[in-house]
Short mmCIF file of C-alpha atoms and ligand atoms in Angstrom, two decimals:
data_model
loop_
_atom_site.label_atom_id
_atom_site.label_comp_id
_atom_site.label_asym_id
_atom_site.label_seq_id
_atom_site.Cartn_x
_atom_site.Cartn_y
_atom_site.Cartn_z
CA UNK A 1 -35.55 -9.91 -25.61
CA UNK A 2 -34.12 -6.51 -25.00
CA UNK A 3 -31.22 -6.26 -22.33
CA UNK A 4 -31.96 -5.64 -18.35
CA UNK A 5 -30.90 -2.19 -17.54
CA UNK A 6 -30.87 -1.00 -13.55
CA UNK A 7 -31.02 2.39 -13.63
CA UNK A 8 -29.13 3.95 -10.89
CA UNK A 9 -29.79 7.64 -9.73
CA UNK A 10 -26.20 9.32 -8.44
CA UNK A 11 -22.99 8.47 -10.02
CA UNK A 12 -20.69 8.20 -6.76
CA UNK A 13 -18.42 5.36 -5.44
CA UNK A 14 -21.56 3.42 -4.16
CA UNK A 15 -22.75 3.77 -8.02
CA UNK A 16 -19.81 2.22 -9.02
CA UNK A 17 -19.61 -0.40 -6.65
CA UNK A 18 -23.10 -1.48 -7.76
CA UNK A 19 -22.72 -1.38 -11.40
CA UNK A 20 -19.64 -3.59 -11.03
CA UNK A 21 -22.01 -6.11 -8.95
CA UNK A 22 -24.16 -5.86 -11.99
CA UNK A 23 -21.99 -6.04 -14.06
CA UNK A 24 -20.63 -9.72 -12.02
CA UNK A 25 -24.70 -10.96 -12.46
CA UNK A 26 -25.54 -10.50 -16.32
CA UNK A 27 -26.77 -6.91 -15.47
CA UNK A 28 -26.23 -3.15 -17.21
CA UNK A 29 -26.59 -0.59 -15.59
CA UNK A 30 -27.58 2.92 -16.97
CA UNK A 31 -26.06 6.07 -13.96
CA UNK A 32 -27.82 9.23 -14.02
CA UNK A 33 -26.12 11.90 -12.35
CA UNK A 34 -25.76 15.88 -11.70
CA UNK A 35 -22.31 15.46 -12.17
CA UNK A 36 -20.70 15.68 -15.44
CA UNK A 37 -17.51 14.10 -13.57
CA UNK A 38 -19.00 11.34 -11.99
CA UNK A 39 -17.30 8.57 -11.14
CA UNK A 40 -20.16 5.76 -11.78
CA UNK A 41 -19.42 6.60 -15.57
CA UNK A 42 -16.25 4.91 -15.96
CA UNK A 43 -17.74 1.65 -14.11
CA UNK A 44 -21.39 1.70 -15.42
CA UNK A 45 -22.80 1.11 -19.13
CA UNK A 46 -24.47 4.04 -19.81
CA UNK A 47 -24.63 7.15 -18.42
CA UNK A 48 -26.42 10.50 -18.28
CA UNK A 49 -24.99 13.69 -16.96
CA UNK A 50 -28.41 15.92 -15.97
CA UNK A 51 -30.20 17.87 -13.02
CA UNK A 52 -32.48 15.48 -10.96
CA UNK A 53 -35.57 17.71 -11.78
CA UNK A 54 -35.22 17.93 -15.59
CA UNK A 55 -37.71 15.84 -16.49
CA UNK A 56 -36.97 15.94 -20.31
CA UNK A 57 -33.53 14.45 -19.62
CA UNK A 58 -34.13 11.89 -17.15
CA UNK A 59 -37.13 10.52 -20.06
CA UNK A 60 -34.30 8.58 -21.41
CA UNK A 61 -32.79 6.97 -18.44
CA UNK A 62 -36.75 6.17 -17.31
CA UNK A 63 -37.27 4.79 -20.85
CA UNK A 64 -34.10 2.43 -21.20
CA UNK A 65 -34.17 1.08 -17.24
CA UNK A 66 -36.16 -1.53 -15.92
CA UNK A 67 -35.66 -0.95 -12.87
CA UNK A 68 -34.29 2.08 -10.80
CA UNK A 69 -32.98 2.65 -7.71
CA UNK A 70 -30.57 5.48 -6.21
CA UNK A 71 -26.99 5.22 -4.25
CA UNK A 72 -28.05 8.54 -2.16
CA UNK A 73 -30.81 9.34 -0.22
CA UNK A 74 -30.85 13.57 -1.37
CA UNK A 75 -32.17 12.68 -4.57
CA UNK A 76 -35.54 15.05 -4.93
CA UNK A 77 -38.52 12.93 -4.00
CA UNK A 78 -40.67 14.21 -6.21
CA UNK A 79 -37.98 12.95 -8.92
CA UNK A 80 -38.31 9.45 -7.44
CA UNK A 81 -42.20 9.60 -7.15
CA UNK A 82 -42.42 10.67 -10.65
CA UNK A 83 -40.46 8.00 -12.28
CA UNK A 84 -42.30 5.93 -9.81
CA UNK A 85 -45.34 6.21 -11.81
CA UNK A 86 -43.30 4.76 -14.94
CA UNK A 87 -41.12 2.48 -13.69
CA UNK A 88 -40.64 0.56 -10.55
CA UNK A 89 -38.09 2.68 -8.01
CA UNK A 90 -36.67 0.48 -5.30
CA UNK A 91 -36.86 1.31 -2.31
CA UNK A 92 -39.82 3.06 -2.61
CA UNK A 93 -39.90 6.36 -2.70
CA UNK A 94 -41.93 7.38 0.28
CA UNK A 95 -38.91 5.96 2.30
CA UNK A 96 -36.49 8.55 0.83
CA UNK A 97 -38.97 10.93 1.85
CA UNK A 98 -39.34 9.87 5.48
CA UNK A 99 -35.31 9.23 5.81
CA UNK A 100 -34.23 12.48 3.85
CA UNK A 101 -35.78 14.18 7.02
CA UNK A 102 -33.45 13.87 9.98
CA UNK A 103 -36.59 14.88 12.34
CA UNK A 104 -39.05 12.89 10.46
CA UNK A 105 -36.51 9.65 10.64
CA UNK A 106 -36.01 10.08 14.39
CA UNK A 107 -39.34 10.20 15.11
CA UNK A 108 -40.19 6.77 13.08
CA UNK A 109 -37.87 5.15 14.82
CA UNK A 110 -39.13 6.43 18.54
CA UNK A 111 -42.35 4.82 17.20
CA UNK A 112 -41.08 1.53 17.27
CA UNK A 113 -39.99 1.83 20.57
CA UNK A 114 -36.60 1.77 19.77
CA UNK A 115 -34.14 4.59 21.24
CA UNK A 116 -32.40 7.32 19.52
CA UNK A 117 -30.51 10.57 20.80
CA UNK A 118 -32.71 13.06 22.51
CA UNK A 119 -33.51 15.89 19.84
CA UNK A 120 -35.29 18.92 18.89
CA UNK A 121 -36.74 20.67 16.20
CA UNK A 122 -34.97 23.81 15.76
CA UNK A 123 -36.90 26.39 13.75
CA UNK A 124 -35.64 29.60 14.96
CA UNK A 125 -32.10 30.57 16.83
CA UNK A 126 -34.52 31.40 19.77
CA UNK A 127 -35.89 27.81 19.87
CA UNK A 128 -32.24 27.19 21.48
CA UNK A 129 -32.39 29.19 24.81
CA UNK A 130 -34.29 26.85 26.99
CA UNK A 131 -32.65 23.86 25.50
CA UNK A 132 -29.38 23.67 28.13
CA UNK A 133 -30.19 19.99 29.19
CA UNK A 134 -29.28 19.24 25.47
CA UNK A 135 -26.23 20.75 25.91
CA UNK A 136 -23.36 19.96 24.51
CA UNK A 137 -25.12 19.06 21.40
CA UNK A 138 -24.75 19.28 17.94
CA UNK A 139 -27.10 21.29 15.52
CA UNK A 140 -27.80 19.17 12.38
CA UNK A 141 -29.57 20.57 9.39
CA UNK A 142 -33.37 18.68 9.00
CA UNK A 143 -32.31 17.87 5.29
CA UNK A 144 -29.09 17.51 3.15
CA UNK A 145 -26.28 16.70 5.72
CA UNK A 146 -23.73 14.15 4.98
CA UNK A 147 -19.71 13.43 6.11
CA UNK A 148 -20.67 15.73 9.13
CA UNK A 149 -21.68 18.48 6.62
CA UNK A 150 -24.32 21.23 7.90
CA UNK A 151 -23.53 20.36 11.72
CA UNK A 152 -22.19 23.02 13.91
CA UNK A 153 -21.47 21.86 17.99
CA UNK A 154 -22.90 23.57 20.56
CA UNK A 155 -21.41 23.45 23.86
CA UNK A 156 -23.12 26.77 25.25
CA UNK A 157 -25.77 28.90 23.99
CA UNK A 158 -23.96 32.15 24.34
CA UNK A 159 -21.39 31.04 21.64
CA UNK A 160 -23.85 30.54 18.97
CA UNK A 161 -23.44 33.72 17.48
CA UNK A 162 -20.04 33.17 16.93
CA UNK A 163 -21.19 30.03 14.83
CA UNK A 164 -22.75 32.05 11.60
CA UNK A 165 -25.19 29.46 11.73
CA UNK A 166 -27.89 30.19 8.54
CA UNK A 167 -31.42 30.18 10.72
CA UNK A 168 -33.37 30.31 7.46
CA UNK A 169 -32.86 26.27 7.65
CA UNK A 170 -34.56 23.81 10.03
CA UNK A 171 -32.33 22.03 12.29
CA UNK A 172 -32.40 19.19 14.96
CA UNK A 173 -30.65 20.02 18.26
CA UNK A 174 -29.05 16.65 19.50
CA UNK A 175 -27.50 15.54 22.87
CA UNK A 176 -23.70 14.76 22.19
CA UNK A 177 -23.77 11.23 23.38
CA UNK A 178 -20.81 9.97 24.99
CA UNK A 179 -19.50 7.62 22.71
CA UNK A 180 -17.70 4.29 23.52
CA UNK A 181 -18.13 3.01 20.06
CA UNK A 182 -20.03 3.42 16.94
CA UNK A 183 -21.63 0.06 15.05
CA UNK A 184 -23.30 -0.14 11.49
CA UNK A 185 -25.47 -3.33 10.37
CA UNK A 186 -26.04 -3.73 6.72
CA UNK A 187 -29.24 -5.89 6.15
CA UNK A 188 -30.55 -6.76 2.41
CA UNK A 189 -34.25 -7.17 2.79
CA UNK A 190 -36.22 -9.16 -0.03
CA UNK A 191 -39.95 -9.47 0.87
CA UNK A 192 -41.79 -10.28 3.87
CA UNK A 193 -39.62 -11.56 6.25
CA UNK A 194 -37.35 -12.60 4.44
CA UNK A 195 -33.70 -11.08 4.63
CA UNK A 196 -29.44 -11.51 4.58
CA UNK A 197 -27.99 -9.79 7.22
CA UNK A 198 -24.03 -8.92 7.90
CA UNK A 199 -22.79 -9.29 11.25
CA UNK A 200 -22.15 -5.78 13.14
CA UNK A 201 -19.04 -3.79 11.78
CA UNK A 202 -17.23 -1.69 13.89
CA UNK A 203 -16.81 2.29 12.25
CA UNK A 204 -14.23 4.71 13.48
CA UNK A 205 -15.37 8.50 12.56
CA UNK A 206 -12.12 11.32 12.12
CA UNK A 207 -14.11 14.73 11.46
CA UNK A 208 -17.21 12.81 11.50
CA UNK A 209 -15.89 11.47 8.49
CA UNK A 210 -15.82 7.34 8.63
CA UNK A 211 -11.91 6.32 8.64
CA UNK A 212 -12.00 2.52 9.19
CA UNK A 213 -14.98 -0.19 9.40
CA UNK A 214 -13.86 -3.53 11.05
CA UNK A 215 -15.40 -7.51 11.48
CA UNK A 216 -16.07 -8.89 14.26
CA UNK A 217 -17.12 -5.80 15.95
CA UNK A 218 -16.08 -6.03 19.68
CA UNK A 219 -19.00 -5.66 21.29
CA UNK A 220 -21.13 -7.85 23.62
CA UNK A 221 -23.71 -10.47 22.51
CA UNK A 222 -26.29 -8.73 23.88
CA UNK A 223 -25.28 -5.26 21.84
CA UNK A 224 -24.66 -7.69 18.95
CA UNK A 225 -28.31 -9.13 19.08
CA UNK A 226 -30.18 -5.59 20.07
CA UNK A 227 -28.80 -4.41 16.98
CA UNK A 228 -29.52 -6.77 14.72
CA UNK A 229 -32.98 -7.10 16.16
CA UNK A 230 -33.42 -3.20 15.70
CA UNK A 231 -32.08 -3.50 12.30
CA UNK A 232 -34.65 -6.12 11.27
CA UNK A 233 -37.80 -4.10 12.62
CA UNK A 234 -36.72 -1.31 11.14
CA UNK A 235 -36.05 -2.56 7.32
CA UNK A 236 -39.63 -4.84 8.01
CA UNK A 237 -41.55 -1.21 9.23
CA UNK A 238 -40.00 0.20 6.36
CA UNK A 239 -41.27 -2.79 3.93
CA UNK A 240 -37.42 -1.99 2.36
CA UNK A 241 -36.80 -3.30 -0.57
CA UNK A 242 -32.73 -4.03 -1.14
CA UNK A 243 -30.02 -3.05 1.52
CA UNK A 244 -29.88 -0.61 4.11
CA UNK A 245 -27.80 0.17 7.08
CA UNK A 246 -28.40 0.80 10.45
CA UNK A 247 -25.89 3.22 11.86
CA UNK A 248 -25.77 2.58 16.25
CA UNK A 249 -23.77 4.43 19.01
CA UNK A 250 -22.71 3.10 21.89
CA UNK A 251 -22.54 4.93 24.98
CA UNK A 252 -19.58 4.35 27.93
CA UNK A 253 -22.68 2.61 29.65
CA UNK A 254 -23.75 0.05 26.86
CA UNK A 255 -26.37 1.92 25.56
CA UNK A 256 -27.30 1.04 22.27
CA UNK A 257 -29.13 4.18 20.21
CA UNK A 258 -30.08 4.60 16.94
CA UNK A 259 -27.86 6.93 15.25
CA UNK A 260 -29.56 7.43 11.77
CA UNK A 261 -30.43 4.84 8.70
CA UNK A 262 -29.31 5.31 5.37
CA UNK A 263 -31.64 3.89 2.94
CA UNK A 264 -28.88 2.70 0.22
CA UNK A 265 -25.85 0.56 0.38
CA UNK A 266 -23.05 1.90 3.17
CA UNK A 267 -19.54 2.79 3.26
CA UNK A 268 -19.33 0.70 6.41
CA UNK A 269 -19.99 -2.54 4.30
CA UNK A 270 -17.25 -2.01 1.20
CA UNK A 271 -15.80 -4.56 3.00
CA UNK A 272 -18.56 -6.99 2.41
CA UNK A 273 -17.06 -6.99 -1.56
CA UNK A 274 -13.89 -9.09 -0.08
CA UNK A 275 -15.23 -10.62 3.54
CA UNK A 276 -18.70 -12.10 1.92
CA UNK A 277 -19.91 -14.62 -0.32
CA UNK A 278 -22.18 -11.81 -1.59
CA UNK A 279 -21.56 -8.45 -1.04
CA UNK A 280 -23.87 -5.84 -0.15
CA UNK A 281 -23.81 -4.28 -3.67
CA UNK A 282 -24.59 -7.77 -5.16
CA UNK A 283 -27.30 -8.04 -1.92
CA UNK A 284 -28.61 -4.74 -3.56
CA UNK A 285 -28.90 -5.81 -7.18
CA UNK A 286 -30.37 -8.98 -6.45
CA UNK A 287 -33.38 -7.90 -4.23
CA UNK A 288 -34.09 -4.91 -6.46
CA UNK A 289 -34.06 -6.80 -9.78
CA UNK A 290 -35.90 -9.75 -7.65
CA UNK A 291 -32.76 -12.39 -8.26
CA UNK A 292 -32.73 -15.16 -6.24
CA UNK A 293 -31.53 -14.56 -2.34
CA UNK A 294 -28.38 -16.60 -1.19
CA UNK A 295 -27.43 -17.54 2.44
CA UNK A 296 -24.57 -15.10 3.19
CA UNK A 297 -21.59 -16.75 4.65
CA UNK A 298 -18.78 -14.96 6.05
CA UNK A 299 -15.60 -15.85 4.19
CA UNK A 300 -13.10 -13.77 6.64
CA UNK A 301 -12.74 -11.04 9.46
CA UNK A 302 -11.59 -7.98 7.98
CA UNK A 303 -10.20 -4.07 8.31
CA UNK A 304 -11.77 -1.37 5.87
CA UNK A 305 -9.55 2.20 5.33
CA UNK A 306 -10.59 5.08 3.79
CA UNK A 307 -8.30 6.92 1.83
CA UNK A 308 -9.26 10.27 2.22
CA UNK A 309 -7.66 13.49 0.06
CA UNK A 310 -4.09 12.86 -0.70
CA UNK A 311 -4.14 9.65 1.13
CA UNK A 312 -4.70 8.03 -2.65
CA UNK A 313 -1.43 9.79 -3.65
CA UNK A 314 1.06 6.48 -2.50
CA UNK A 315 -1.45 3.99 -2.95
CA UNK A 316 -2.03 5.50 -6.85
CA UNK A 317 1.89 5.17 -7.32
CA UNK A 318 1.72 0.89 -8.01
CA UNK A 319 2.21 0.37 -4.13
CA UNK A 320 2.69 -3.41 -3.64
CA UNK A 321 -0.16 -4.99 -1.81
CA UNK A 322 0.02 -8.22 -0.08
CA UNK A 323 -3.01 -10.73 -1.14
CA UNK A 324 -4.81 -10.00 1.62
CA UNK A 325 -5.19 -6.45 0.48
CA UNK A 326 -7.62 -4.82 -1.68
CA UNK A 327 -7.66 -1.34 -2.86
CA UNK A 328 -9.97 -0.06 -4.82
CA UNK A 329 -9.81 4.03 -6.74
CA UNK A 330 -13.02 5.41 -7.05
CA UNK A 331 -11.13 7.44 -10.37
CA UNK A 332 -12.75 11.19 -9.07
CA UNK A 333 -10.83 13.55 -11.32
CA UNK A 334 -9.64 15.71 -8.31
CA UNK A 335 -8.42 15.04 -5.38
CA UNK A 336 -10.04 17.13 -2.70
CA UNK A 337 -9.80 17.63 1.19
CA UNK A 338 -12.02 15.62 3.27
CA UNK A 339 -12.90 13.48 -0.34
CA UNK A 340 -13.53 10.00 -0.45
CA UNK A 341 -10.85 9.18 -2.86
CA UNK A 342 -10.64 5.15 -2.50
CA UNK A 343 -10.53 2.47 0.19
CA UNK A 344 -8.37 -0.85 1.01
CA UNK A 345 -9.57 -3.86 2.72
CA UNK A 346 -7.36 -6.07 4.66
CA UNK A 347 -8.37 -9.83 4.75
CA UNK A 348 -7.46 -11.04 8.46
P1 ADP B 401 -24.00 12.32 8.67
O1 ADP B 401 -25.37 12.35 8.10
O2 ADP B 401 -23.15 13.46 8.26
O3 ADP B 401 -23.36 10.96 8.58
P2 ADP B 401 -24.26 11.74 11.52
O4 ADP B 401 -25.44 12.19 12.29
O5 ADP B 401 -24.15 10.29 11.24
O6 ADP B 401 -24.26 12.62 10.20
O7 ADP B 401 -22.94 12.27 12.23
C1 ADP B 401 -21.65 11.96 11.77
C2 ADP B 401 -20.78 11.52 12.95
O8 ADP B 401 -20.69 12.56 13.94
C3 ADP B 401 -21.32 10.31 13.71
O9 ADP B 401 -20.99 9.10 13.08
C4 ADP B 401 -20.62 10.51 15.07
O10 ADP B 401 -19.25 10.11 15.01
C5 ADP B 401 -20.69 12.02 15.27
N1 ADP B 401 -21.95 12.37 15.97
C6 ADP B 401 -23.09 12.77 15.38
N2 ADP B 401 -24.07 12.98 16.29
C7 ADP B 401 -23.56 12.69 17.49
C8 ADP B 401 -24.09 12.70 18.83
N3 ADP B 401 -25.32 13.07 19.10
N4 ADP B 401 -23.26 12.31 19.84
C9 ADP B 401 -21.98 11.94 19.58
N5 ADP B 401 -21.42 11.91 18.34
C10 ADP B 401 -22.19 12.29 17.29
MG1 MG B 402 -23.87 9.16 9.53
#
C-alpha cells in the first residue's frame, strides 16, 4: 500500500506544528509553500517551494497527497477549489472563501443571530463621512489582514488624510469595542454533531499582535457557555471539517461578540500541545484524515508566551527551563520585528 501523505498548503509555524502531530500518528506530510524559507520544511517530509497559482507545480503535491488541507486562510480559493476537484481539501473550500472575506464572515455570523462588532463596507474614502457613530473605529482591509496588518484607527474623520490609507482596497469600518477581555475557543469538528472542544483560553493582544494565551480563562459561566455554544453553531453552519477557532471580545459590560473565525488551527491553542491529551494539531489531523475522535481531557491549566523578534535571542542561548516549561523555535532564518519567532508554555 503506498504511504498516507497530508498535504498541507503554507509552510508556517502552524505547518509545523501539524506535521509533527502527523508525524506522532503514522502520518507524512508533504508542505507546499510560497516561501523558499519556510519553516514547515525542516518539520515536514516533503516539501515544495512554489506560487499558490502555478498549477504545473502544485501537480505534484496534488498527485502525492491524499488528503490536503491549509494552515492559512489567504491561500487563493480558486487554488483550493481546483485541487478540490482532484483530491479531497479539508475544510472545504467554499469556507475559505466565505472567511477570507472579513465583510462576507461578519455577515454569516449576524445570520445566525449571533453578535459581532457593528461594521461597514467601505468602498470609497467618502463612504466614511456619515459614519461618526462608528467612531473611534478601526478600518480593516475586506481581504488579506493578519497580526493587525492592513488596519489603520480612526478616531475622527478629519485625520484620515493623514492616514495614506490606499482607497483602491475595500475595507470594513468597525466600532472600537471597549475591551475587558479577549477569549478564543478552539473546537475540532468531525461530522454531524459530533465534536472535541477546548475550554475558553484567555489571549492578551500587544500591537494587535497575540502575546500570551492562558487556561482557565477568567470569565463567568455564563460567558464560558455563550461561547462555547456560539462556537458549536458556528463550526455545525459551517459543516467544518477539522479545527477552528472562535476568536470573542468582551466588553466592560459582559458582552460577548464575535470577533472573527479563523478556519485553521490557532495560535491561541499551542498550548493545547502540552495542557491536552490531544492537541489541536493532532485534533486537526485526525478529523481531516477521518482517524478516530478521542474524548479530550484536560491534563493541566497553563500560560502560553510568544516570543516575538529578538525575544528568541535568550531563549536560543540553552536557557534552562524548569519541567513545567516548554519552548518550542519555529527555526525562521531571520529574526524580524513584530515576527513570530517561537513560543513557551508553562504547565501550572
Ligand atoms: P487580525 O485578522 O489581524 O487578527 P483582528 O480583527 O483579530 O485582526 O484584530 C487584531 C486585534 O486588534 C484584536 O485581537 C483586538 O485586540 C484588536 N481589535 C480589532 N478590532 C477591534 C475592535 N473593533 N475593538 C477593539 N479592539 C479591536
Ligand atoms: Mg484576529
Amino acid at each position: 500500500m503506498s504511504e498516507f501523505y497530508l498535504g498541507i498548503l503554507g509552510g508556517g509555524q502552524l505547518g509545523s506544528m501539524l506535521s509533527l502531530a502527523a508525524k506522532k500518528l503514522g502520518i507524512k506530510t508533504i508542505v507546499y509553500c510560497n516561501d523558499a524559507d519556510a519553516p514547515a520544511q525542516n518539520f515536514c517530509d516533503e516539501f515544495i517551494f512554489g506560487e499558490y497559482n502555478d498549477n504545473l507545480c502544485l501537480e505534484d503535491f496534488v498527485e502525492k497527497a491524499k488528503v490536503i488541507t491549509y494552515e492559512f486562510e489567504n491561500i487563493p480559493y480558486l487554488t483550493l477549489d481546483e485541487i478540490n476537484k482532484k483530491k479531497p481539501v479539508l475544510p472545504k473550500p467554499s469556507i475559505n472563501r466565505l472567511i477570507q472575506h472579513r465583510l462576507a464572515e461578519k455577515d454569516f455570523i449576524n445570520k445566525l443571530n449571533i453578535r459581532t462588532t457593528q461594521y461597514v463596507l467601505i468602498k470609497k474614502k467618502s463612504d466614511l463621512d456619515s459614519l461618526s457613530d462608528l467612531l473611534p473605529g478601526i478600518l480593516k482591509t475586506t481581504t488579506m489582514g493578519y497580526d493587525g496588518k492592513g488596519q489603520y484607527l480612526i478616531k475622527e474623520i478629519k485625520g484620515v488624510d493623514t492616514l495614506n490609507i490606499d482607497f483602491s482596497k475595500e475595507y470594513i469600518l468597525e466600532k472600537i469595542v471597549k475591551l475587558k477581555k479577549e477569549i478564543s475557543i478552539i473546537i475540532t469538528r468531525f461530522g454531524n454533531n459530533s465534536y472535541e472542544i477546548y475550554e475558553p483560553i484567555e489571549n492578551t493582544h500587544e500591537d494587535q499582535i497575540l502575546k500570551y494565551s492562558k487556561i482557565p480563562a477568567e470569565i463567568s459561566d455564563n460567558i464560558l457557555n455563550q461561547s462555547k455554544d456560539w462556537a458549536v453553531s458556528i463550526a455545525e453552519e459551517l459543516k467544518f471539517i477539522g479545527t477552528l477557532c472562535i476568536e470573542f471580545f468582551i466588553d466592560r459590560n459582559d458582552n460577548l461578540f464575535v470577533n472573527e473565525i479563523a478556519p485553521r488551527v490557532h495560535n491561541s491553542g499551542h498550548l493545547t500541545i502540552n495542557a491536552y491529551n490531544v492537541s489541536q494539531f493532532e485534533n486537526h489531523v485526525r478529523a481531516v484524515c477521518s482517524l478516530e475522535k478521542i474524548p479530550l481531557k484536560k491534563l493541566s491549566n497553563a500560560k502560553m508566551i510568544n516570543l516575538i523578534g529578538s525575544q528568541i535571542e535568550p531563549y536560543r542561548q540553552n536557557i534552562r527551563l524548569k519541567d513545567n516549561e516548554f519552548f518550542f523555535d519555529y527555526l525562521k532564518k531571520e529574526i524580524k520585528d513584530k515576527r513570530k519567532m517561537g513560543h513557551i508554555t508553562i504547565l501550572i
